[in-house]
Coordinates of C-alpha atoms and ligand atoms in Angstrom, one line a residue:
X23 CA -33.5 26.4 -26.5
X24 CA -33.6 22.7 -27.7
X25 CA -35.3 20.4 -25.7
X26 CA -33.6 17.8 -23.4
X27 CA -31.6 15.4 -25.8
X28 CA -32.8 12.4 -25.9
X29 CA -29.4 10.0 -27.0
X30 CA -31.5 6.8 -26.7
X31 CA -35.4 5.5 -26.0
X32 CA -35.3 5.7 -22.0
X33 CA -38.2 2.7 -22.3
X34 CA -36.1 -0.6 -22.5
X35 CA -33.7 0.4 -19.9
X36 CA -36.9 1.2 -17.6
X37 CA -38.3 -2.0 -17.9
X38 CA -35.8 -3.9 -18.5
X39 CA -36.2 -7.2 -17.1
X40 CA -32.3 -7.7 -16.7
X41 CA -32.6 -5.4 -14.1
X42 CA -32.1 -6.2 -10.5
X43 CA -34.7 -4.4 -8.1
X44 CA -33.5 -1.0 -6.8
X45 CA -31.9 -1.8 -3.2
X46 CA -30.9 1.8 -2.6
X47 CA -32.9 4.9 -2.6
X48 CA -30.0 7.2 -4.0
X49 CA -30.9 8.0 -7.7
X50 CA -27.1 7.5 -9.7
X51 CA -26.9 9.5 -12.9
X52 CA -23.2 9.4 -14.8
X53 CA -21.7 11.8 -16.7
X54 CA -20.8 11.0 -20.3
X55 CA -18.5 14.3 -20.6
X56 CA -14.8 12.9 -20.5
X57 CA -15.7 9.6 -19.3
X58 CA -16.8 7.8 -22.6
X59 CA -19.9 6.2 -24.0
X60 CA -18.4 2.5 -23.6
X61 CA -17.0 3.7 -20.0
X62 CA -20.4 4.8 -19.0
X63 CA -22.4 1.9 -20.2
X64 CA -20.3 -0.2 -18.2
X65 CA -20.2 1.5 -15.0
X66 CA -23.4 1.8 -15.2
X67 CA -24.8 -2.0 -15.7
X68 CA -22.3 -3.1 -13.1
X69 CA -24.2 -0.3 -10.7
X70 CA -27.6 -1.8 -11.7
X71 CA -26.5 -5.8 -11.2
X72 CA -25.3 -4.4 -7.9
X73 CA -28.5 -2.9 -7.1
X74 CA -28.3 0.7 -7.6
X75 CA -30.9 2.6 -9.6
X76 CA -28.5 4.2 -12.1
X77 CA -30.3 6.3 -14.7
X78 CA -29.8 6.4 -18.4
X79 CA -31.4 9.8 -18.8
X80 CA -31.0 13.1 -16.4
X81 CA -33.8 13.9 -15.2
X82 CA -34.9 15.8 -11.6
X83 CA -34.9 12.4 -9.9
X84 CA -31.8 12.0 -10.1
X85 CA -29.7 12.8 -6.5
X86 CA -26.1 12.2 -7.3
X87 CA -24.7 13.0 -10.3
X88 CA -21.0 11.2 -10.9
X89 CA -18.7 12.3 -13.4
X90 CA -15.0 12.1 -14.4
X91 CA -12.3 14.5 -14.6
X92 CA -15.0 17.3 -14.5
X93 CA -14.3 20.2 -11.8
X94 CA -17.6 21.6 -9.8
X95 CA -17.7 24.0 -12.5
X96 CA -17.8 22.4 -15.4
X97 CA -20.3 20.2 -14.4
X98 CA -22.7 22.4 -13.1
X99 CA -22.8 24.1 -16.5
X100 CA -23.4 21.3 -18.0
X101 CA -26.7 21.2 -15.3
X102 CA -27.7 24.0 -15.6
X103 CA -28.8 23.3 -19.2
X104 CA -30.4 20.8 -18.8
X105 CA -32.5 21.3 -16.2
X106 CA -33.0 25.6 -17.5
X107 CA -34.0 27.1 -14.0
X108 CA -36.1 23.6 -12.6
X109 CA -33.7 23.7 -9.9
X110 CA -31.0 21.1 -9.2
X111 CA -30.0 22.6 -5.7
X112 CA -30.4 19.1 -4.1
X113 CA -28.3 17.1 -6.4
X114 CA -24.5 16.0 -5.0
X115 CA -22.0 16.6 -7.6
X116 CA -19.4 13.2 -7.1
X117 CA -16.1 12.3 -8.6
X118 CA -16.3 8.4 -10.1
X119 CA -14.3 7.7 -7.2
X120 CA -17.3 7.8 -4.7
X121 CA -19.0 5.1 -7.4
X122 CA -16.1 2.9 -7.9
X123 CA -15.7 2.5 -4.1
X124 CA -19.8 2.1 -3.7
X125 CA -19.2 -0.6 -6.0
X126 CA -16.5 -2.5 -4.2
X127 CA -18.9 -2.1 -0.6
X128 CA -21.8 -2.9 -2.3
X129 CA -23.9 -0.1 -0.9
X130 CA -23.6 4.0 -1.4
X131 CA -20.5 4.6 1.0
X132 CA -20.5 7.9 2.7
X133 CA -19.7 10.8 0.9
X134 CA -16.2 12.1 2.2
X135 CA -14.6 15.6 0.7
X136 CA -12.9 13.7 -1.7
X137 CA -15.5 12.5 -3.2
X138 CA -16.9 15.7 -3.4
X139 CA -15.9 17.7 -6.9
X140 CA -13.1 19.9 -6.6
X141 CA -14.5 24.2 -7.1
X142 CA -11.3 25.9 -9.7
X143 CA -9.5 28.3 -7.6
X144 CA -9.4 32.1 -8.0
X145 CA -6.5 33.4 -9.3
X146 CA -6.0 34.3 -5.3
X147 CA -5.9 31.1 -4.6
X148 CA -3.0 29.8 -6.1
X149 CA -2.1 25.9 -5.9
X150 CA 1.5 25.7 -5.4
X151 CA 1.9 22.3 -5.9
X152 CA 0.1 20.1 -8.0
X153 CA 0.2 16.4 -7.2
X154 CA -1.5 13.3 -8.2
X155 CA -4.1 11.9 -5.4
X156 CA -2.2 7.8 -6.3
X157 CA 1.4 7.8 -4.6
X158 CA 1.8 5.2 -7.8
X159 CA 1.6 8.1 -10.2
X160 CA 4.6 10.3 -8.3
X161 CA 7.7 10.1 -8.1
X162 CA 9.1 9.8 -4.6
X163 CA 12.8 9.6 -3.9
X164 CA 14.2 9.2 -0.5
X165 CA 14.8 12.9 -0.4
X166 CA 12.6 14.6 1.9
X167 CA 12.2 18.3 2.6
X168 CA 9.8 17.9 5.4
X169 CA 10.4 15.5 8.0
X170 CA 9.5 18.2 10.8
X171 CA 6.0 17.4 9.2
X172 CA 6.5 13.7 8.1
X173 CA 8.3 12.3 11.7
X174 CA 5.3 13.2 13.9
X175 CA 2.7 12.2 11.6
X176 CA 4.7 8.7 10.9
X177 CA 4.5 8.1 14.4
X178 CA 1.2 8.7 14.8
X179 CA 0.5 6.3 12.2
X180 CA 2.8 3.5 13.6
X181 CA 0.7 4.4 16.8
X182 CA -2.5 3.4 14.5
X183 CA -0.9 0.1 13.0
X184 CA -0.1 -1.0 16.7
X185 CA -4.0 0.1 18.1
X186 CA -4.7 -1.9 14.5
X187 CA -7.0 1.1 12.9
X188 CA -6.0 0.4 9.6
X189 CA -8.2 2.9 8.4
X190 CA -6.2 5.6 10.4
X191 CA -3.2 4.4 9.5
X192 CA -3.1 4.5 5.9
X193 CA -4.5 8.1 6.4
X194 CA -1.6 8.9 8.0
X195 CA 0.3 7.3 5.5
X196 CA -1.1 8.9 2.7
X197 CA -0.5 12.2 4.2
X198 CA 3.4 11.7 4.7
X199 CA 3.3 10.3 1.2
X200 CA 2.3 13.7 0.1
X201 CA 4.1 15.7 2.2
X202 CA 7.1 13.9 0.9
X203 CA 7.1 14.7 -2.7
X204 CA 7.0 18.2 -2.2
X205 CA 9.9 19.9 -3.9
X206 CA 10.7 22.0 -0.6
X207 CA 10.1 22.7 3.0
X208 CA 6.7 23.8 3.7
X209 CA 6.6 27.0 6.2
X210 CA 2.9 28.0 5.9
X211 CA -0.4 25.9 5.7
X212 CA -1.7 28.1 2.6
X213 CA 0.7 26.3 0.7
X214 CA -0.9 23.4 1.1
X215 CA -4.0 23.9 -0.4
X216 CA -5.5 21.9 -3.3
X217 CA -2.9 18.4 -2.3
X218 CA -4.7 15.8 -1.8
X219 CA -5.1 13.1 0.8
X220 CA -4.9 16.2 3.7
X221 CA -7.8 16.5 5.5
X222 CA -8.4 17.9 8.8
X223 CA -6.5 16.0 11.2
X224 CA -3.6 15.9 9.4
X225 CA -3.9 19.7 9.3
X226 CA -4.2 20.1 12.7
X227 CA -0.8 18.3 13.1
X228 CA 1.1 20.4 10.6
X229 CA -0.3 23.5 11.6
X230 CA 0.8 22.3 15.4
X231 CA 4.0 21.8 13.7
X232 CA 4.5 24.7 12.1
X233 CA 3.5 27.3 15.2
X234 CA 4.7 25.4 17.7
X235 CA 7.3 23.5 16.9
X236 CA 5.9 20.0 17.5
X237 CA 2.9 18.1 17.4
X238 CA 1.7 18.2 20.7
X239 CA -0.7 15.0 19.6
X240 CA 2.5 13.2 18.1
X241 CA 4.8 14.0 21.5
X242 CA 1.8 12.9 23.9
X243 CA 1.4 9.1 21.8
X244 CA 4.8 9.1 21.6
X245 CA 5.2 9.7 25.4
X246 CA 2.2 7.3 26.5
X247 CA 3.3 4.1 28.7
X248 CA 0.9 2.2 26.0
X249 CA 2.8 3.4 22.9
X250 CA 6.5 2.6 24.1
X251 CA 5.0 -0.9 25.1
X252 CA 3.1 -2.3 22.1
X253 CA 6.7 -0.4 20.4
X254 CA 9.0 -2.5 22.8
X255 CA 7.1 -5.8 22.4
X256 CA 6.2 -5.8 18.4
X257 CA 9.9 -5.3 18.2
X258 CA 10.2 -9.0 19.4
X259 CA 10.3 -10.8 15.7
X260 CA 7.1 -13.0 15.9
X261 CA 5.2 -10.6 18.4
X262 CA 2.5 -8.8 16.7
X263 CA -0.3 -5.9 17.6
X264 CA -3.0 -8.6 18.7
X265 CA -0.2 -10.7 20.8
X266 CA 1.4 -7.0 22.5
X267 CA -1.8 -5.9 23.1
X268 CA -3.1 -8.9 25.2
X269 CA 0.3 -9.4 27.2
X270 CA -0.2 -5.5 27.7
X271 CA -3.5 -6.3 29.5
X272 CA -2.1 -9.0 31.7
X273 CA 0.6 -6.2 32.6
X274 CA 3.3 -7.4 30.6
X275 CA 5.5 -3.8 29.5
X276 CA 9.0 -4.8 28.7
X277 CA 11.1 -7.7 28.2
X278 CA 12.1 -8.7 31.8
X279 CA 8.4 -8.3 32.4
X280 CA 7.9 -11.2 29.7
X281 CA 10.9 -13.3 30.8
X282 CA 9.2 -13.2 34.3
X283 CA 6.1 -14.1 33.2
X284 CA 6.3 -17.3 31.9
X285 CA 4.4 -16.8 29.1
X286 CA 4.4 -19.7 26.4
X287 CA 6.7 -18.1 23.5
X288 CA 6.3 -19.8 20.1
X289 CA 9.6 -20.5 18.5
X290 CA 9.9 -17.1 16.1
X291 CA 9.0 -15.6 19.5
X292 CA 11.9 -17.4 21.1
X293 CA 14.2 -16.8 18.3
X294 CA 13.2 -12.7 18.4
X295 CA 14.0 -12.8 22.2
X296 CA 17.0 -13.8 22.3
X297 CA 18.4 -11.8 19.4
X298 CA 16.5 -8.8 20.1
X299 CA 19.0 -5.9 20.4
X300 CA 20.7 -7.9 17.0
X301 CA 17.4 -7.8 15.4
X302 CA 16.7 -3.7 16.6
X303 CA 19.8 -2.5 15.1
X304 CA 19.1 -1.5 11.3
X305 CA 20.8 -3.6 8.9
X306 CA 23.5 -1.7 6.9
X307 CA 24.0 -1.9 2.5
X308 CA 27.7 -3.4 3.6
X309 CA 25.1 -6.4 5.7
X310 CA 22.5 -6.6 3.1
X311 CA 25.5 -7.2 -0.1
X312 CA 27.4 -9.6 2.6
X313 CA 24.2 -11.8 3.1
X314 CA 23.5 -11.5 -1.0
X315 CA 26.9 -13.1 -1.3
X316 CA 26.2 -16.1 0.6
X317 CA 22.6 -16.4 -1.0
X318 CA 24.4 -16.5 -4.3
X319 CA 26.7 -19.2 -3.1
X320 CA 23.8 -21.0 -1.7
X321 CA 21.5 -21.0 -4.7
X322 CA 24.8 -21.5 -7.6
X323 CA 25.3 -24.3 -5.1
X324 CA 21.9 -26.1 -5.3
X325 CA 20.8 -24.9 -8.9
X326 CA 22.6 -23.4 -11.3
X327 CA 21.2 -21.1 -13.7
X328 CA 18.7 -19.6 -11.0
X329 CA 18.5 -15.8 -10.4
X330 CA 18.3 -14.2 -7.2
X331 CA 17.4 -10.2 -7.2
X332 CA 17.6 -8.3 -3.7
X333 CA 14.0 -6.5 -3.3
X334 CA 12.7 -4.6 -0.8
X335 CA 14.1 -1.4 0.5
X336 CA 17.7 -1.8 -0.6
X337 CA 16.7 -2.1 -4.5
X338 CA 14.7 0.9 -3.8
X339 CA 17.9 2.4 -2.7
X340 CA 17.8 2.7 1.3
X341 CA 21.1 2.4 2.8
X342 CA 19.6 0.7 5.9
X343 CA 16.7 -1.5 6.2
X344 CA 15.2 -3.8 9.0
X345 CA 15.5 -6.5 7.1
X346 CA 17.0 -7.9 3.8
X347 CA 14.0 -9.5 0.9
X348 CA 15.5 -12.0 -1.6
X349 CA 13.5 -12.9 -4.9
X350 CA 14.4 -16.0 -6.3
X351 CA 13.7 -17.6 -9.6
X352 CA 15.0 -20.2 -12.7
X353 CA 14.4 -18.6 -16.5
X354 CA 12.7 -22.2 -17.3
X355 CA 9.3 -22.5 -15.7
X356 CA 8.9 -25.2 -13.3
X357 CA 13.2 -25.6 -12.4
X358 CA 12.4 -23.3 -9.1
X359 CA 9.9 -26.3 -7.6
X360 CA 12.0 -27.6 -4.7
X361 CA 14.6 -25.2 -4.3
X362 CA 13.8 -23.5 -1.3
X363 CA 14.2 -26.3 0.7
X364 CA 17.8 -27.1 -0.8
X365 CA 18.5 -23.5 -0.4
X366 CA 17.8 -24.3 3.4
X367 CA 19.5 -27.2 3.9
X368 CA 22.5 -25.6 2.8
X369 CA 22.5 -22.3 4.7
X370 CA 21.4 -25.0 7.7
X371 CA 24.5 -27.4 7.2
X372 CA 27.0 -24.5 7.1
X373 CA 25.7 -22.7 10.4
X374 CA 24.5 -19.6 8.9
X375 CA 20.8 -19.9 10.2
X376 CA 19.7 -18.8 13.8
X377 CA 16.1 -19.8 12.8
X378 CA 14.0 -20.3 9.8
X379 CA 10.6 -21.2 8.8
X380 CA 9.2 -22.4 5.2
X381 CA 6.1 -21.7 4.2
X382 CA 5.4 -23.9 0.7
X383 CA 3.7 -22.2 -2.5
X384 CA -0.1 -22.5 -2.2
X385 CA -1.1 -20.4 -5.3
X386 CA -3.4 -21.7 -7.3
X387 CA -4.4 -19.0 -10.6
X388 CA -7.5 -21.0 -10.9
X389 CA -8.3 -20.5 -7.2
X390 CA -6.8 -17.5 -6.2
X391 CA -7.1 -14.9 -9.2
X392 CA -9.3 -12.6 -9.2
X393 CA -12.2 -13.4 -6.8
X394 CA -9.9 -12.8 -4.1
X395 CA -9.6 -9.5 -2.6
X396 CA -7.1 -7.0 -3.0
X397 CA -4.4 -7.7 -0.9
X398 CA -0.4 -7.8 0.1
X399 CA -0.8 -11.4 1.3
X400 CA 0.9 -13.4 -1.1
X401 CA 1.5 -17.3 -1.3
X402 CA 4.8 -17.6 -2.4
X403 CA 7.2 -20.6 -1.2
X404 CA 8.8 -17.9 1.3
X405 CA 11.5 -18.7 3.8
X406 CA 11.1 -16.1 6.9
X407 CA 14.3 -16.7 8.6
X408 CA 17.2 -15.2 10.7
X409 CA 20.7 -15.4 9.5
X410 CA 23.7 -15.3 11.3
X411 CA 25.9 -13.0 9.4
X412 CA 29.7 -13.5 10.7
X413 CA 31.4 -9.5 11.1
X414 CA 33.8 -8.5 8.7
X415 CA 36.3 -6.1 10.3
X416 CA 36.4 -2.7 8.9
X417 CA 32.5 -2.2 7.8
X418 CA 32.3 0.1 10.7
X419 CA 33.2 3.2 12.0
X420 CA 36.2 3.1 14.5
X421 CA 34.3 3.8 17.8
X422 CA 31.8 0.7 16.4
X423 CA 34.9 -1.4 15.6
X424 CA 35.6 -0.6 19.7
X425 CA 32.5 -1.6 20.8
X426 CA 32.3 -4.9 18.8
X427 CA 35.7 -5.7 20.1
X428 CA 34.2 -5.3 23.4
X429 CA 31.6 -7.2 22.9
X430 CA 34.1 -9.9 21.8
X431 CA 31.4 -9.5 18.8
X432 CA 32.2 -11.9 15.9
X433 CA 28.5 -12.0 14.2
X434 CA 25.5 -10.4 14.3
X435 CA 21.9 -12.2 13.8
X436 CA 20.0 -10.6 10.9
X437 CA 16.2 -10.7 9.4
X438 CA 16.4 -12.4 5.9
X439 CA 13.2 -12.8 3.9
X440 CA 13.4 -15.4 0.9
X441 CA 11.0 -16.1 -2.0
X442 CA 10.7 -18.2 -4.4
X443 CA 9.0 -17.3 -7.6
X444 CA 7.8 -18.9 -11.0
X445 CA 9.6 -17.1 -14.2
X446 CA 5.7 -16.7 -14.8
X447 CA 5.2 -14.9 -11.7
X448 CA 8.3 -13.2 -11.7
X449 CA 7.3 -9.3 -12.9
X450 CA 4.2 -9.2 -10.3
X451 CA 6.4 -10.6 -7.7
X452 CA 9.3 -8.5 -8.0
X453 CA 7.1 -5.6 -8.2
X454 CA 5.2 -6.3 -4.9
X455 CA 8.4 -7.2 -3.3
X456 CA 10.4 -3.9 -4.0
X457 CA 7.6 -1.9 -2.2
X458 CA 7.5 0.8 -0.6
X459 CA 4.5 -0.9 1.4
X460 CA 2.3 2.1 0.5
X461 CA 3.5 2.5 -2.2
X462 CA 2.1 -1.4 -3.7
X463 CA -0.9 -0.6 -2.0
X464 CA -1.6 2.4 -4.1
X465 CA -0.8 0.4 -7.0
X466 CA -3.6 -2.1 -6.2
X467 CA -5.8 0.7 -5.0
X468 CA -5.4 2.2 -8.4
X469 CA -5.9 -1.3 -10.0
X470 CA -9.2 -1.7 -8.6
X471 CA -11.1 1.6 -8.3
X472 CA -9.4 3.3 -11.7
X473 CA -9.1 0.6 -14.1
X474 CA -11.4 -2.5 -12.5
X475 CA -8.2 -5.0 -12.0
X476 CA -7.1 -7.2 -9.5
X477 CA -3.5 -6.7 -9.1
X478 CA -1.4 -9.4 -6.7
X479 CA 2.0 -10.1 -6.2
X480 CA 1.0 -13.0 -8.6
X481 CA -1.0 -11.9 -11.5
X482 CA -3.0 -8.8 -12.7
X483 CA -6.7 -9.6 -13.7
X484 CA -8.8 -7.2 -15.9
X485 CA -12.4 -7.9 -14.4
X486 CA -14.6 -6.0 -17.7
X487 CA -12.5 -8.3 -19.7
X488 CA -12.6 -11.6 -17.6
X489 CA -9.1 -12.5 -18.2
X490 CA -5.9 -12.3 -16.8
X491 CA -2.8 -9.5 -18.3
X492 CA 0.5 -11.7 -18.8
X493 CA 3.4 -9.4 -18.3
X494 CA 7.2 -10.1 -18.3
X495 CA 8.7 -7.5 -16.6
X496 CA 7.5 -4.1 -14.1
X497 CA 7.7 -2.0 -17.2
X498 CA 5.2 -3.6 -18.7
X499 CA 2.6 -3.9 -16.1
X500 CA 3.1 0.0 -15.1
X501 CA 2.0 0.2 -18.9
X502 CA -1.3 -2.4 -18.9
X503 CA -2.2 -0.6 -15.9
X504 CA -1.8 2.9 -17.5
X505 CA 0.9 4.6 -15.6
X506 CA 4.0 6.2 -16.0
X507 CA 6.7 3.6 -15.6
X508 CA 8.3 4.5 -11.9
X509 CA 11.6 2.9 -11.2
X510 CA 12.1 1.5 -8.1
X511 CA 14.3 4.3 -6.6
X512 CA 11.2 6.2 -6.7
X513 CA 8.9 4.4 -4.9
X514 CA 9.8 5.1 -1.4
X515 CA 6.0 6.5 -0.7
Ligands
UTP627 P1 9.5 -5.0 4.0 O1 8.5 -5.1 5.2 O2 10.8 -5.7 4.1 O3 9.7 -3.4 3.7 O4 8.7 -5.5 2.7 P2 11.0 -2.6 3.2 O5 10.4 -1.6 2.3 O6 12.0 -3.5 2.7 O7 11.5 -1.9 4.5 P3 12.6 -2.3 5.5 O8 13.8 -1.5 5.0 O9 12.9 -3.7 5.4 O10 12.1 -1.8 6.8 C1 9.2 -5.3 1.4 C2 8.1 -5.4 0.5 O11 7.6 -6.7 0.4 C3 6.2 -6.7 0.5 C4 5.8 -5.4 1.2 O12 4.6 -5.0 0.7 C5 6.9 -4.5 0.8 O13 6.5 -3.8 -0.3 N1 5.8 -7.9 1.3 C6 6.2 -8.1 2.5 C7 4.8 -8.7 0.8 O14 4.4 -8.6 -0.4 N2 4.4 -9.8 1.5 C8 4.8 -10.0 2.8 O15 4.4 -10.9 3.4 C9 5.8 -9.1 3.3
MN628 MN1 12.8 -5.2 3.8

């Protein structure tokens, strides 16, 4: 047999003096095999300015060994000649994934099953399904063959959002992202095996669901006093987890609890109480087009030549939402400055708003870019506002037409979000805005961990290259970021 390659002199990158001391004891070797030379290099000097003692050459110090693309198989081939019988028992086979993330803490992060290589089935083992571990690279419509599975493990992740464990949560989220692609119902757990993103818990759940009917873990959250109240009082517009959970502890449950309490409200609060069966009712295509109408008016009104798109849900295609989301911007750069507050103004002097607040633009590329972290927090000029939407007869059905009538119902309050864009902006913006929520954060995810970007509603930022990626519309950022072009109507992860 030939001896150990030897692809370069191991000596300079030994002693190198570039090198920051070792703060870890894991030993990092990675993989050339399907990853690239010039990938490698760089992965592997941003490990050793990070502090990790990354290896140029395998040898039987080395503890994890981190490749790309490779199944357990592969790779332990590829072992297995180099070390010829000296025994590599004790070294943990890792996906890139495990590195990328180590990166981003700044220490080794525990080692999950995901980051664990994946064995090749036997031909016993079928994989039914194959699908992509980034809900950015499927294609997910709002058809879904599983909501038995998907309802209870949605709730259970609302129930995590409201306890704020984020980290729970998007679990949760991820799972009914999978669950929803699948091409038909799922009747056995078998079937499941090789997706990603399903570990045990969520197992546990859909094999509750598929012996017993329910998820006994689902029905109890869903059942708990705690659940229905953080539900009842995060339904106030204004009212989040932290605020719900503190009135919770001073024994505040419902809404005639809170009225009685003479708790301070701030104004949004205010505003969410007293439209809050308006505000709970979902808001209908025929509402969301009636409010785009006088949006159009508003903005023809104060500047012509300006472009509003409707984001959000409806452009993915829903047919109800919670609330509508307005992008607005002017094809000449720098025309938008001011316009939200005209906008306002004009919506204010005809009577159409129940309540509005303006938030200005604080983006600043040279402030903001790329040493922030990822996240959906954006700076737009954004308008968060109520609008009252007069009733048009005949949207409903006729027993709704009734009970309107009634009600002697002539409007109905409705959530309006506004934004205000630079044509510079627009692409990222419009993007971030048409969600789904997961969805954008598996975009950014992807960003980061796959391809070393920082991807905002604002800008995309390649961080090997230290610069930023201009792109004019979704199309083309789908492509800088190497994906498959999704349109928006499927994106409902
Ligand atoms: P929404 O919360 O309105 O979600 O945010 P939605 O998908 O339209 O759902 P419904 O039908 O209203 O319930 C729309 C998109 O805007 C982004 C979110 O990430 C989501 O993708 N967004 C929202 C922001 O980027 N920033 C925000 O402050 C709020
Ligand atoms: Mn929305």
């Amino acid at each position: 047999m030939v001896p150990l390659k030897r692809r370069r002199s191991s000596v300079a990158v030994e002693t190198g003096s570039d090198r920051t001391p070792s703060r870890f004891p894991q030993v990092l070797f990675l993989l050339e095999r399907k990853m690239g030379a010039s990938r490698r290099t760089f992965l592997s000097q941003l490990g050793r300015k990070k502090g990790f003692q990354v290896e140029e050459e395998f040898s039987d110090r080395v503890t994890h060994l981190i490749s790309e693309n490779n199944s357990a198989d592969e790779v332990r081939s590829w072992l297995e000649a180099q070390v010829r019988g000296r025994g590599s028992a004790e070294v943990q086979l890792l996906d890139v994934g495990w590195y990328t993330e180590s990166m981003r803490a700044g220490r080794p992060v525990e080692i999950q099953d995901a980051h664990k290589l994946q064995e090749e089935t036997n031909e016993d083992e079928v994989v039914l399904f194959s699908v992509p571990s980034y809900a950015c690279q499927r294609r997910t419509t709002l058809e879904n063959h599983n909501t038995s599975l998907t309802d209870p493990l949605s709730l259970l992740a609302e129930n995590a959002e409201l306890t704020e464990e984020e980290g729970r949560a998007v679990a949760f989220r991820r799972a009914v992202a999978v669950l929803k692609v699948l091409p038909v119902a799922v009747t056995d757990v078998s079937q499941l095996r090789g997706l990603p993103c399903l570990g045990e818990h969520m197992l546990r759940v859909i094999r509750d669901v598929l012996e017993n009917g329910a998820s006994r873990e689902a029905q109890s959250t869903e059942g708990s006093q705690r659940f229905k109240a953080l539900k009842t009082l995060t339904g106030i517009f204004g009212v989040g987890a932290k605020t719900a959970d503190r009135w919770i502890r001073e024994g505040i449950y419902d809404l005639d609890q809170l009225r009685a309490s003479g708790q301070t409200l701030n104004r949004a609060q205010q505003a969410g109480l007293e439209h809050y069966d308006h505000l709970n009712e979902p808001v209908t295509r025929a509402d969301a087009d009636a409010i785009a109408e006088i949006v159009e008016a508003a903005v023809t009104s104060e500047l012509p030549g300006a472009h509003i798109t409707l984001t959000g849900g409806f452009r993915r295609g829903k047919q109800s939402g919670h609330d509508v989301d307005f992008l607005i911007t002017h094809p000449e750069e720098g025309r938008e400055v001011g316009l939200m507050e005209k906008i306002v103004s004009w919506l204010e002097s005809k009577g159409l708003l129940l309540y509005q607040k303006t938030t200005r633009n604080s983006y600043l590329e040279s402030k903001d870019g790329p040493g922030r972290p990822a996240s959906n927090m954006d700076r737009f000029e954004r308008c968060l506002s109520i609008f009252k939407l007069e009733e048009r007869g005949g949207g409903g059905t006729e027993e709704e037409e009734e009970e309107k009538k009634k009600e002697d119902r002539r409007w109905r309050a409705v959530r309006v979000d506004l934004v205000v864009s630079p044509i510079s902006q627009f692409a990222f913006a419009l993007l971030g805005w048409t969600g789904s929520k997961l969805f954008e954060r598996e975009l950014r995810r992807w960003a980061g961990h796959e391809k070393l970007m920082s991807l905002s509603s604002h800008a995309l930022y390649d961080n090997s290259k230290s610069k930023y990626l201009r792109a004019s519309s979704e199309e083309e950022i789908f492509a800088l970021l190497g994906l498959d072009y999704i349109p928006p109507s499927e994106r409902n992860a």
